[in-house]
């Protein structure tokens, strides 16, 4: 509790409050706008934050991430275009509500649900992250290797594309992560004779390429919507009626807890939590036929779940130092750039960052609800920016962001190549997100594996079966790999019997 | 002749997105593996720098080859819907696409990244911004020109003057 109070003392300084506000405002903005998401915008600002104290920079970056979860719902509800993938489900009933004249109620329930879920998530984070961090102090290289392996296997299974494709993309990410000087032997690896590759391939230019330039190439290819047909909302229409408030209470509560625990898992937790929440609410509803036609539960549950999931994703990052999603991978990079290594020692070595970040999330969440409802009109106006003006601006910002990392054109070249490759992979229906995550986790995973095998000496790979924690993780990981084909075979046999 | 075109047509029909994607990744991984094999592999008791790269490369090659073989031998009867959960943003597609525009932009971006150091940030960025605005059919040529000047001027002022990022000056140094 003392740590949290100290955290509030850190955040409640004018500069940190200002940067928290800037973060959540920017987050909402990128959540509303298509073309650049939280990863791209964090990467863009990375170079500009070198001069800031670490806690101030991290507070702003975190604000961008959870702020973007708020912004996505606005466009889903008002124009049926989700600003973020995690707001896709919100569009189903949110836009139907808006067409029925209940846009204000949908927006306010989305904002209130996000606020409550965000707050519940932060309370859980406050207690869970330090506990897990203390527990993780017992972890050695074998445990870290197994957690990383578990993370990559899990996200391959739940990433939405065929598992084999995800596994391949994870493998490619691991290979890219191995380029450069080997930290254990000092050998130069897979640089193909190119000197700039000796320092390795940085995650940030690749992420900007995959999440920024690829979007621009897609926009150039498509005849995108220039002017959105926006449903107007008046301030006095923003309050939900008593019936809507009553029907939203349960979904918000369920979505808050569900989202948080889904957020702990690797993969696109924000999106998955919304689908699960929607499914649960439809199952529990007394009027399931209203789902798809403008049921308030279909907005309240998923919107709460995605915000809570965004907070939950901070638990593995802060306590283990392992990111399980691209935005938290970018946060990890931001921390490392500022000389902070997240993980079990973060709490003891940099308590001002740990508690400052958590306290800033309480305040940032409050800022978001104050910002979002009154400024709906402004965000919608931003959305009216022509895409053919927005995309060139995004391109220039990506170029500057990549260059500013090391004041090097090599990063710009890498980003553009990544954007082109990302576009090609997208055309071939290969998602780049597992690759990006593997690139971040890869070097840690490889070092942990090699250190584990060196520690094991003659025991070799059996070291992973002799330690209780690693044994448990190995069993769970194997179950995750083996379960889907077994279930498929059982289902097929069941169908054949029926035939 | 018609036999050849018929055979080509059959091959093209069999080359699904999955197969093309897997073939590209296999090609890149093979190149990577040849480099990795030049390094010391070590052993399970003392892994060398090539230990993980070789294992992962072989894993990718086997998985890729297996899935290509599976698709060629047992092609799926209908396209399997895959949900993309990862996309950060949804841009509504609608109608005509233009591969030429995309290729032009790719070439322009690559050229930009290679000449930025020599030509300098301001000139190269002005050219690419104007090119992008015209490519995306942003209003008339002179409004695009004004927009270019404003975008480049503002970004230069904010990032170079306020945030002190030193952009390359190139031949104007």
XYZ file of C-alpha atoms in Angstrom:
672
model
C 0.000 0.000 0.000
C 2.907 2.271 0.827
C 4.354 1.594 -2.609
C 1.088 2.580 -4.277
C 0.919 5.808 -2.258
C 4.469 6.596 -3.334
C 3.342 5.867 -6.886
C 0.587 8.458 -6.558
C 3.129 10.941 -5.202
C 5.192 10.362 -8.364
C 2.265 10.685 -10.751
C 0.698 13.714 -9.108
C 3.432 16.034 -10.324
C 2.476 18.477 -13.093
C 4.833 16.919 -15.641
C 3.743 13.328 -15.070
C 0.084 14.312 -15.066
C 0.613 16.174 -18.325
C 2.310 13.190 -19.976
C -0.351 10.799 -18.652
C -2.989 13.069 -20.189
C -1.033 13.289 -23.444
C -0.736 9.482 -23.485
C -4.418 8.744 -22.958
C -5.451 11.489 -25.394
C -3.099 10.161 -28.071
C -4.217 6.623 -27.296
C -7.863 7.554 -27.813
C -6.938 9.355 -31.006
C -5.059 6.393 -32.504
C -7.871 4.132 -31.342
C -10.282 6.249 -33.376
C -8.087 6.655 -36.449
C -7.470 3.843 -38.878
C -3.909 3.412 -40.172
C -1.899 3.786 -37.012
C -2.467 1.874 -33.800
C -0.895 1.936 -30.337
C 2.214 0.018 -31.459
C 2.943 2.387 -34.333
C 2.331 5.497 -32.261
C 4.466 4.270 -29.357
C 7.267 3.442 -31.777
C 6.945 6.870 -33.324
C 7.330 8.642 -30.008
C 10.141 6.463 -28.720
C 12.893 8.652 -30.106
C 11.228 11.791 -28.790
C 11.232 10.587 -25.189
C 14.970 10.031 -24.699
C 15.270 13.196 -22.644
C 12.385 12.331 -20.316
C 12.702 10.587 -16.931
C 11.932 6.862 -17.427
C 8.768 6.860 -15.317
C 7.347 9.817 -17.267
C 7.985 8.135 -20.625
C 6.542 4.794 -19.462
C 3.465 6.510 -17.998
C 2.804 8.124 -21.380
C 3.353 4.925 -23.365
C 1.076 2.922 -21.086
C -1.556 5.651 -21.496
C -1.376 5.281 -25.271
C -1.963 1.528 -24.964
C -4.968 1.474 -22.653
C -6.300 4.731 -24.124
C -6.514 3.105 -27.549
C -8.940 0.554 -26.122
C -11.371 3.394 -25.378
C -11.063 5.058 -28.778
C -11.868 1.999 -30.856
C -15.456 1.805 -29.629
C -16.412 5.328 -30.777
C -16.085 4.570 -34.476
C -17.544 1.084 -34.038
C -20.709 2.581 -32.604
C -21.052 5.704 -34.742
C -19.970 4.539 -38.186
C -19.690 0.772 -37.915
C -15.900 0.892 -38.558
C -13.849 -0.456 -35.657
C -10.825 1.745 -35.006
C -9.166 -1.240 -33.318
C -9.546 -4.997 -33.824
C -10.680 -5.263 -30.202
C -13.711 -3.091 -31.031
C -14.978 -5.301 -33.866
C -17.527 -7.030 -31.613
C -18.751 -3.673 -30.263
C -19.788 -2.669 -33.779
C -22.308 -5.527 -34.012
C -24.756 -4.180 -31.453
C -23.303 -0.719 -30.869
C -23.993 0.480 -34.388
C -27.474 -1.055 -34.370
C -28.182 0.877 -31.152
C -26.900 4.061 -32.792
C -29.192 3.541 -35.790
C -32.102 3.182 -33.348
C -31.241 6.581 -31.845
C -29.414 5.171 -28.803
C -25.859 6.119 -29.882
C -25.358 8.232 -26.765
C -26.353 5.379 -24.467
C -24.055 2.941 -26.309
C -21.135 5.384 -26.109
C -21.647 6.119 -22.431
C -22.081 2.448 -21.485
C -18.914 1.638 -23.462
C -17.052 4.396 -21.615
C -18.474 3.552 -18.178
C -17.852 -0.161 -18.718
C -14.307 0.573 -19.852
C -13.735 2.744 -16.793
C -15.089 0.182 -14.318
C -13.276 -2.711 -15.999
C -10.073 -0.728 -16.251
C -10.263 0.134 -12.558
C -11.032 -3.460 -11.509
C -8.146 -4.609 -13.716
C -5.771 -2.113 -12.120
C -6.810 -3.198 -8.602
C -6.100 -6.826 -9.570
C -2.814 -5.745 -11.161
C -1.855 -3.862 -7.982
C -2.066 -7.050 -5.942
C -1.135 -9.707 -8.489
C 1.936 -8.162 -10.150
C 4.021 -7.714 -6.950
C 3.025 -11.213 -5.732
C 4.019 -12.818 -9.022
C 7.218 -10.759 -9.156
C 8.211 -11.989 -5.689
C 7.420 -15.564 -6.717
C 9.397 -15.146 -9.959
C 12.539 -14.318 -7.961
C 12.917 -18.102 -7.632
C 12.963 -18.517 -11.414
C 16.171 -19.426 -13.226
C 16.948 -19.782 -16.958
C 15.010 -23.101 -17.277
C 11.815 -21.479 -15.935
C 12.212 -18.470 -18.212
C 12.797 -20.673 -21.238
C 9.672 -22.714 -20.462
C 7.520 -19.595 -19.916
C 8.719 -18.126 -23.225
C 8.075 -21.431 -25.000
C 4.635 -21.677 -23.408
C 3.878 -18.106 -24.523
C 4.899 -18.691 -28.130
C 3.087 -22.040 -28.376
C -0.090 -20.612 -26.854
C -0.177 -17.614 -29.144
C 0.395 -19.883 -32.139
C -2.699 -21.840 -31.203
C -4.986 -18.876 -30.575
C -3.811 -16.266 -33.047
C -6.769 -16.748 -35.373
C -4.818 -18.161 -38.338
C -3.941 -21.828 -38.943
C -1.583 -23.030 -36.196
C 1.103 -24.145 -38.670
C 1.286 -20.647 -40.107
C 1.642 -19.137 -36.657
C 4.348 -21.663 -35.759
C 6.224 -20.775 -38.938
C 5.905 -17.057 -38.233
C 7.107 -17.603 -34.663
C 10.080 -19.521 -36.095
C 10.868 -16.681 -38.508
C 10.727 -14.219 -35.594
C 13.176 -16.382 -33.630
C 15.536 -16.514 -36.616
C 15.455 -12.723 -37.036
C 16.076 -12.340 -33.306
C 19.245 -14.454 -33.643
C 20.829 -12.126 -36.232
C 23.825 -10.147 -34.936
C 26.531 -10.772 -32.395
C 25.927 -13.796 -30.164
C 26.046 -12.539 -26.567
C 27.460 -15.819 -25.195
C 30.312 -16.534 -27.661
C 30.706 -13.150 -29.378
C 30.362 -14.788 -32.811
C 28.713 -12.795 -35.591
C 25.641 -14.612 -36.812
C 23.706 -14.527 -40.083
C 24.616 -10.978 -41.094
C 25.196 -11.991 -44.741
C 28.260 -9.735 -44.701
C 26.245 -6.605 -43.896
C 27.937 -4.578 -41.150
C 24.759 -2.758 -39.924
C 23.231 -6.150 -39.070
C 25.986 -6.895 -36.549
C 24.104 -5.070 -33.797
C 21.058 -7.192 -34.541
C 17.671 -6.270 -35.980
C 15.802 -3.868 -33.774
C 12.183 -4.637 -32.946
C 10.946 -1.057 -33.318
C 11.616 -0.404 -37.041
C 10.146 -3.807 -37.851
C 7.029 -3.105 -35.784
C 6.646 0.290 -37.472
C 6.990 -1.369 -40.857
C 4.522 -4.150 -40.105
C 1.987 -1.962 -38.295
C 2.463 1.346 -40.124
C 3.883 1.057 -43.647
C 1.910 -2.126 -44.369
C -1.300 -0.225 -43.531
C -0.295 2.588 -45.887
C 0.374 0.123 -48.725
C -3.011 -1.449 -48.125
C -4.689 1.939 -48.150
C -2.983 2.807 -51.442
C -4.268 -0.439 -52.887
C -7.827 -0.128 -51.653
C -10.388 2.423 -52.558
C -10.916 3.392 -48.929
C -13.872 5.222 -47.513
C -13.218 8.921 -47.801
C -16.127 10.324 -45.906
C -17.779 8.368 -43.163
C -21.500 8.578 -42.582
C -21.386 9.564 -38.937
C -24.405 9.316 -36.667
C -24.754 12.558 -34.711
C -24.936 12.491 -30.912
C -26.141 15.287 -28.671
C -24.740 15.765 -25.176
C -28.156 15.337 -23.527
C -28.540 11.950 -25.205
C -25.432 10.550 -23.566
C -27.095 9.139 -20.457
C -28.387 5.571 -20.634
C -31.882 4.999 -19.298
C -32.525 2.954 -16.153
C -33.285 -0.247 -18.067
C -30.067 0.040 -20.115
C -28.016 0.714 -16.975
C -29.584 -2.275 -15.201
C -28.949 -4.613 -18.126
C -25.322 -3.450 -18.395
C -24.282 -4.036 -14.768
C -23.806 -7.816 -15.034
C -21.954 -7.803 -18.379
C -19.605 -5.078 -17.134
C -18.775 -7.044 -13.972
C -18.282 -10.325 -15.853
C -16.334 -8.656 -18.659
C -14.020 -6.974 -16.150
C -12.864 -10.200 -14.505
C -12.932 -12.274 -17.682
C -10.880 -9.707 -19.598
C -8.249 -9.448 -16.903
C -7.586 -13.174 -16.766
C -7.607 -13.528 -20.560
C -5.144 -10.616 -20.608
C -2.661 -12.702 -18.619
C -2.397 -15.149 -21.515
C -0.210 -14.754 -24.583
C -1.810 -13.618 -27.811
C -4.322 -11.016 -28.902
C -6.075 -11.043 -25.520
C -7.990 -7.829 -26.161
C -9.749 -9.311 -29.185
C -10.259 -12.791 -27.777
C -11.756 -11.443 -24.549
C -14.380 -9.491 -26.518
C -15.452 -12.583 -28.456
C -15.691 -14.690 -25.274
C -17.560 -11.946 -23.430
C -20.052 -11.542 -26.297
C -20.600 -15.297 -26.436
C -21.133 -15.535 -22.650
C -23.533 -12.586 -22.551
C -25.579 -14.034 -25.400
C -25.758 -17.386 -23.611
C -26.771 -15.791 -20.317
C -29.266 -13.334 -21.793
C -32.992 -13.824 -21.389
C -33.386 -12.185 -24.792
C -30.614 -13.717 -26.950
C -32.569 -12.823 -30.080
C -31.760 -9.149 -29.409
C -28.043 -9.818 -29.937
C -27.064 -8.517 -33.329
C -30.035 -6.151 -33.292
C -28.756 -3.658 -30.725
C -28.476 -5.395 -27.329
C -26.757 -3.180 -24.773
C -25.120 -6.262 -23.215
C -23.280 -6.763 -26.512
C -21.595 -3.405 -25.994
C -21.132 -3.439 -22.209
C -19.498 -6.880 -21.900
C -16.940 -6.756 -24.734
C -15.956 -3.141 -24.098
C -15.309 -3.946 -20.432
C -13.427 -7.108 -21.337
C -10.981 -5.478 -23.776
C -10.032 -2.741 -21.323
C -9.480 -5.176 -18.513
C -7.443 -7.412 -20.833
C -5.198 -4.477 -21.703
C -4.477 -4.036 -17.983
C -4.040 -7.781 -17.412
C -1.333 -7.861 -20.086
C 0.829 -5.705 -17.790
C 1.126 -8.542 -15.238
C 3.545 -10.798 -17.217
C 5.385 -7.730 -18.490
C 5.983 -6.118 -15.098
C 6.518 -9.229 -12.992
C 8.305 -11.544 -15.453
C 9.622 -9.099 -18.025
C 7.951 -11.108 -20.793
C 5.580 -9.358 -23.207
C 2.723 -11.439 -24.555
C 1.348 -8.953 -27.102
C 2.831 -6.427 -29.579
C 1.855 -3.340 -27.514
C 3.447 -4.749 -24.345
C 6.492 -5.740 -26.423
C 6.752 -2.093 -27.424
C 6.427 -1.072 -23.763
C 9.242 -3.484 -22.917
C 11.395 -1.853 -25.608
C 10.561 1.600 -24.246
C 11.569 0.473 -20.755
C 14.850 -1.033 -21.990
C 15.682 2.126 -23.933
C 15.245 4.078 -20.714
C 17.535 1.702 -18.844
C 14.751 -0.158 -17.036
C 14.640 -3.955 -17.190
C 11.149 -5.195 -16.356
C 10.940 -8.431 -14.410
C 11.024 -9.694 -10.845
C 13.648 -7.121 -9.849
C 11.724 -4.140 -11.212
C 9.835 -3.735 -7.949
C 13.002 -3.548 -5.816
C 15.308 -1.782 -8.293
C 12.916 0.758 -9.802
C 9.926 1.050 -7.445
C 9.228 4.560 -8.767
C 8.600 3.109 -12.255
C 6.610 0.096 -11.021
C 4.302 1.975 -8.647
C 4.327 5.170 -10.684
C 3.024 3.223 -13.677
C 0.296 1.475 -11.669
C -0.796 4.723 -9.975
C -0.815 6.487 -13.349
C -3.231 3.880 -14.653
C -5.762 4.727 -11.921
C -5.496 8.395 -12.855
C -5.306 7.781 -16.595
C -8.444 5.696 -16.460
C -10.242 8.554 -14.734
C -8.908 10.999 -17.332
C -10.218 8.760 -20.097
C -13.808 8.814 -18.915
C -13.625 12.593 -18.483
C -12.124 12.979 -21.961
C -14.121 10.481 -23.930
C -17.719 11.450 -23.461
C -17.440 15.249 -23.793
C -14.936 14.978 -26.652
C -16.824 12.436 -28.756
C -17.576 15.196 -31.271
C -13.890 16.076 -31.598
C -12.802 12.482 -32.120
C -15.460 12.014 -34.769
C -14.227 15.173 -36.536
C -10.712 13.712 -36.523
C -12.119 10.638 -38.175
C -13.304 12.817 -41.048
C -9.685 13.559 -42.001
C -9.374 12.292 -45.582
C -7.507 8.995 -45.698
C -5.507 10.227 -48.701
C -4.076 13.003 -46.514
C -3.755 10.867 -43.385
C -1.712 8.086 -44.992
C 1.097 10.333 -46.327
C 1.307 11.929 -42.852
C 1.507 8.489 -41.211
C 4.261 7.493 -43.665
C 6.344 10.569 -42.855
C 5.827 10.078 -39.120
C 6.890 6.417 -39.397
C 10.023 7.434 -41.312
C 10.909 10.051 -38.697
C 10.144 7.629 -35.855
C 12.399 4.937 -37.318
C 15.188 7.409 -38.074
C 15.033 9.031 -34.636
C 15.727 5.726 -32.847
C 19.451 5.761 -33.624
C 19.699 8.730 -36.031
C 20.329 6.102 -38.680
C 18.976 5.630 -42.196
C 19.551 1.870 -41.784
C 16.517 1.738 -39.475
C 14.435 3.531 -42.127
C 15.539 0.986 -44.739
C 14.692 -1.873 -42.361
C 11.283 -0.376 -41.623
C 10.408 0.025 -45.300
C 11.564 -3.503 -46.134
C 9.524 -4.776 -43.166
C 6.485 -2.840 -44.436
C 6.812 -4.376 -47.906
C 7.359 -7.885 -46.505
C 4.440 -7.375 -44.079
C 2.203 -6.336 -46.974
C 3.209 -9.431 -48.936
C 2.601 -11.706 -45.957
C -0.780 -10.102 -45.341
C -1.743 -10.721 -48.962
C -0.798 -14.359 -48.436
C -2.830 -14.455 -45.191
C 0.190 -14.839 -42.924
C -0.133 -12.704 -39.790
C 3.065 -10.915 -38.760
C 2.137 -10.399 -35.100
C 3.440 -13.809 -33.871
C 6.717 -13.074 -35.678
C 7.046 -9.657 -34.036
C 6.484 -11.166 -30.581
C 8.921 -14.004 -31.207
C 11.511 -11.459 -32.318
C 11.234 -9.747 -28.918
C 11.062 -12.887 -26.799
C 13.537 -14.837 -28.977
C 16.903 -13.581 -27.704
C 15.830 -14.046 -24.071
C 14.469 -17.489 -24.892
C 17.646 -18.594 -26.680
C 19.935 -17.345 -23.913
C 17.754 -19.059 -21.289
C 17.879 -22.325 -23.259
C 21.628 -22.261 -23.660
C 22.205 -21.261 -20.032
C 19.823 -24.025 -18.907
C 21.710 -26.641 -20.931
C 25.026 -25.407 -19.558
C 23.661 -25.592 -16.004
C 22.215 -29.050 -16.698
C 25.602 -30.441 -17.769
C 25.107 -34.162 -18.379
C 21.346 -33.966 -17.698
C 20.784 -32.105 -21.001
C 17.162 -31.424 -21.904
C 15.893 -33.476 -18.958
C 16.574 -30.435 -16.767
C 13.174 -29.168 -17.885
C 11.509 -32.242 -16.403
C 13.370 -32.319 -13.103
C 12.285 -28.916 -11.767
C 8.671 -28.704 -10.540
C 7.732 -25.388 -12.184
C 9.284 -26.240 -15.554
C 7.731 -29.714 -15.460
C 4.286 -28.185 -14.969
C 4.794 -25.664 -17.782
C 6.120 -28.364 -20.149
C 3.055 -30.535 -19.464
C 0.654 -27.623 -20.054
C 2.519 -26.617 -23.237
C 2.404 -30.177 -24.576
C -1.308 -30.335 -23.773
C -1.856 -27.126 -25.744
C -0.068 -28.642 -28.755
C -1.679 -32.059 -28.563
C -5.235 -31.159 -27.515
C -6.529 -29.483 -30.749
C -5.722 -32.421 -33.118
C -7.104 -34.936 -30.600
C -10.328 -32.926 -30.246
C -10.526 -32.721 -34.058
C -10.145 -36.491 -34.418
C -12.788 -37.143 -31.731
C -15.197 -34.733 -33.447
C -14.586 -36.349 -36.839
C -15.231 -39.813 -35.429
C -18.381 -38.539 -33.727
C -19.638 -37.105 -37.016
C -18.864 -40.336 -38.896
C -20.811 -42.343 -36.321
C -23.835 -40.066 -36.791
C -23.604 -40.483 -40.565
C 1.528 -25.224 -76.818
C -1.965 -25.587 -75.477
C -0.726 -28.518 -73.374
C 1.951 -26.324 -71.826
C -0.507 -23.534 -71.012
C -2.927 -26.113 -69.682
C -0.264 -27.548 -67.396
C 0.718 -24.049 -66.270
C -2.911 -23.291 -65.562
C -3.193 -26.433 -63.430
C -0.049 -25.540 -61.483
C -1.339 -21.978 -60.959
C -4.660 -23.292 -59.733
C -2.854 -25.526 -57.261
C -0.611 -22.750 -55.963
C -2.727 -21.426 -53.163
C -1.750 -18.481 -50.984
C -0.584 -20.931 -48.339
C 1.735 -22.718 -50.748
C 3.214 -19.516 -52.168
C 3.727 -18.138 -48.646
C 5.320 -21.349 -47.427
C 7.587 -21.541 -50.510
C 8.826 -17.970 -49.972
C 9.535 -18.651 -46.294
C 11.285 -21.933 -47.151
C 13.528 -20.111 -49.658
C 14.531 -17.438 -47.116
C 15.009 -20.013 -44.364
C 17.237 -22.139 -46.603
C 19.487 -19.134 -47.237
C 19.534 -18.473 -43.510
C 20.330 -22.092 -42.708
C 23.310 -22.146 -45.075
C 24.755 -19.210 -43.136
C 23.938 -20.819 -39.786
C 25.674 -24.053 -40.762
C 28.958 -22.152 -41.108
C 28.886 -21.550 -37.340
C 29.532 -23.985 -34.524
C 26.454 -26.025 -33.622
C 27.890 -27.391 -30.368
C 25.892 -30.074 -28.621
C 22.948 -30.398 -26.268
C 25.437 -30.210 -23.396
C 27.308 -27.192 -24.730
C 25.202 -25.419 -27.366
C 27.058 -23.199 -29.820
C 25.919 -20.025 -31.642
C 24.256 -22.059 -34.411
C 22.343 -24.330 -32.026
C 18.979 -22.591 -31.942
C 19.113 -21.051 -35.469
C 19.706 -24.505 -36.998
C 16.987 -26.210 -34.933
C 14.440 -23.475 -35.697
C 15.377 -23.394 -39.413
C 14.931 -27.157 -39.719
C 11.613 -26.891 -37.849
C 10.380 -24.234 -40.321
C 11.553 -26.211 -43.357
C 9.883 -29.424 -42.169
C 6.642 -27.689 -41.191
C 6.547 -25.696 -44.438
C 7.292 -28.717 -46.629
C 4.748 -30.865 -44.793
C 1.991 -28.309 -45.295
C 2.842 -27.755 -48.954
C 2.716 -31.508 -49.516
C -0.552 -31.751 -47.594
C -2.188 -28.984 -49.643
C -0.975 -30.434 -52.939
C -1.993 -33.997 -52.145
C -5.198 -33.223 -50.271
C -6.369 -29.762 -51.407
C -9.047 -28.328 -49.122
C -12.501 -28.704 -50.677
C -13.483 -25.175 -49.675
C -11.576 -22.139 -48.503
C -11.157 -22.193 -44.748
C -12.163 -18.953 -43.090
C -9.411 -17.585 -40.940
C -10.159 -14.757 -38.595
C -7.476 -12.144 -38.339
C -7.392 -11.214 -34.684
C -4.181 -9.258 -34.858
C -4.805 -6.388 -37.219
C -4.447 -3.155 -35.377
C -6.858 -1.301 -37.593
C -9.633 -2.027 -39.940
C -9.587 -0.130 -43.215
C -12.725 -0.804 -45.155
C -11.940 -2.290 -48.490
C -14.283 -1.483 -51.243
C -13.857 -1.976 -54.891
C -10.969 -1.524 -57.230
C -7.438 -2.367 -56.276
C -4.290 -1.287 -58.013
C -1.161 -3.390 -57.841
C 0.632 -0.786 -59.973
C 0.049 1.921 -57.355
C 1.345 -0.359 -54.610
C 4.437 -1.299 -56.619
C 5.104 2.352 -57.421
C 4.890 3.246 -53.738
C 7.160 0.346 -52.746
C 9.759 1.454 -55.297
C 9.476 5.088 -54.222
C 9.841 4.240 -50.536
C 12.867 2.033 -51.175
C 14.478 4.685 -53.368
C 13.714 7.300 -50.700
C 15.349 5.263 -47.947
C 18.512 4.827 -49.996
C 18.866 8.453 -51.153
C 17.762 10.187 -47.925
C 21.339 10.268 -46.626
C 22.701 11.770 -49.841
C 19.922 14.157 -50.840
C 19.041 15.283 -47.329
C 15.848 14.968 -45.294
C 14.005 18.061 -46.513
C 14.306 17.505 -50.261
C 13.792 13.726 -50.186
C 10.832 13.966 -47.793
C 9.244 16.751 -49.845
C 9.453 14.581 -52.954
C 8.059 11.440 -51.302
C 5.229 13.347 -49.589
C 4.152 15.006 -52.834
C 4.401 11.678 -54.645
C 2.255 9.985 -51.998
C -0.394 12.705 -52.074
C -0.638 12.499 -55.848
C -0.630 8.699 -55.750
C -3.551 8.771 -53.348
C -5.326 11.351 -55.526
C -5.418 14.057 -52.888
C -7.232 16.986 -54.509
C -5.397 18.982 -57.237
C -1.618 19.184 -57.881
C -1.237 22.639 -56.363
C -3.231 21.810 -53.197
C -1.022 18.713 -52.876
C 2.009 20.957 -53.216
C 0.784 23.296 -50.470
C -0.058 20.285 -48.258
C 3.446 18.900 -48.879
C 5.109 22.148 -47.826
C 2.960 22.322 -44.666
C 3.534 18.644 -43.711
C 7.299 18.715 -44.281
C 7.678 22.173 -42.708
C 5.716 21.187 -39.614
C 7.474 17.858 -39.114
C 10.870 19.518 -39.591
C 10.008 22.254 -37.096
C 8.590 19.859 -34.465
C 11.203 17.107 -34.721
C 14.375 18.995 -35.691
C 13.826 22.295 -33.874
C 11.740 21.279 -30.853
C 12.751 17.668 -30.276
C 16.351 18.147 -31.512
C 16.492 15.180 -33.884
C 19.381 15.662 -36.302
C 18.103 14.799 -39.764
C 20.566 14.049 -42.576
C 21.449 17.158 -44.571
C 23.132 15.248 -47.407
C 24.652 17.333 -50.169
C 23.346 20.549 -48.530
C 25.720 20.129 -45.594
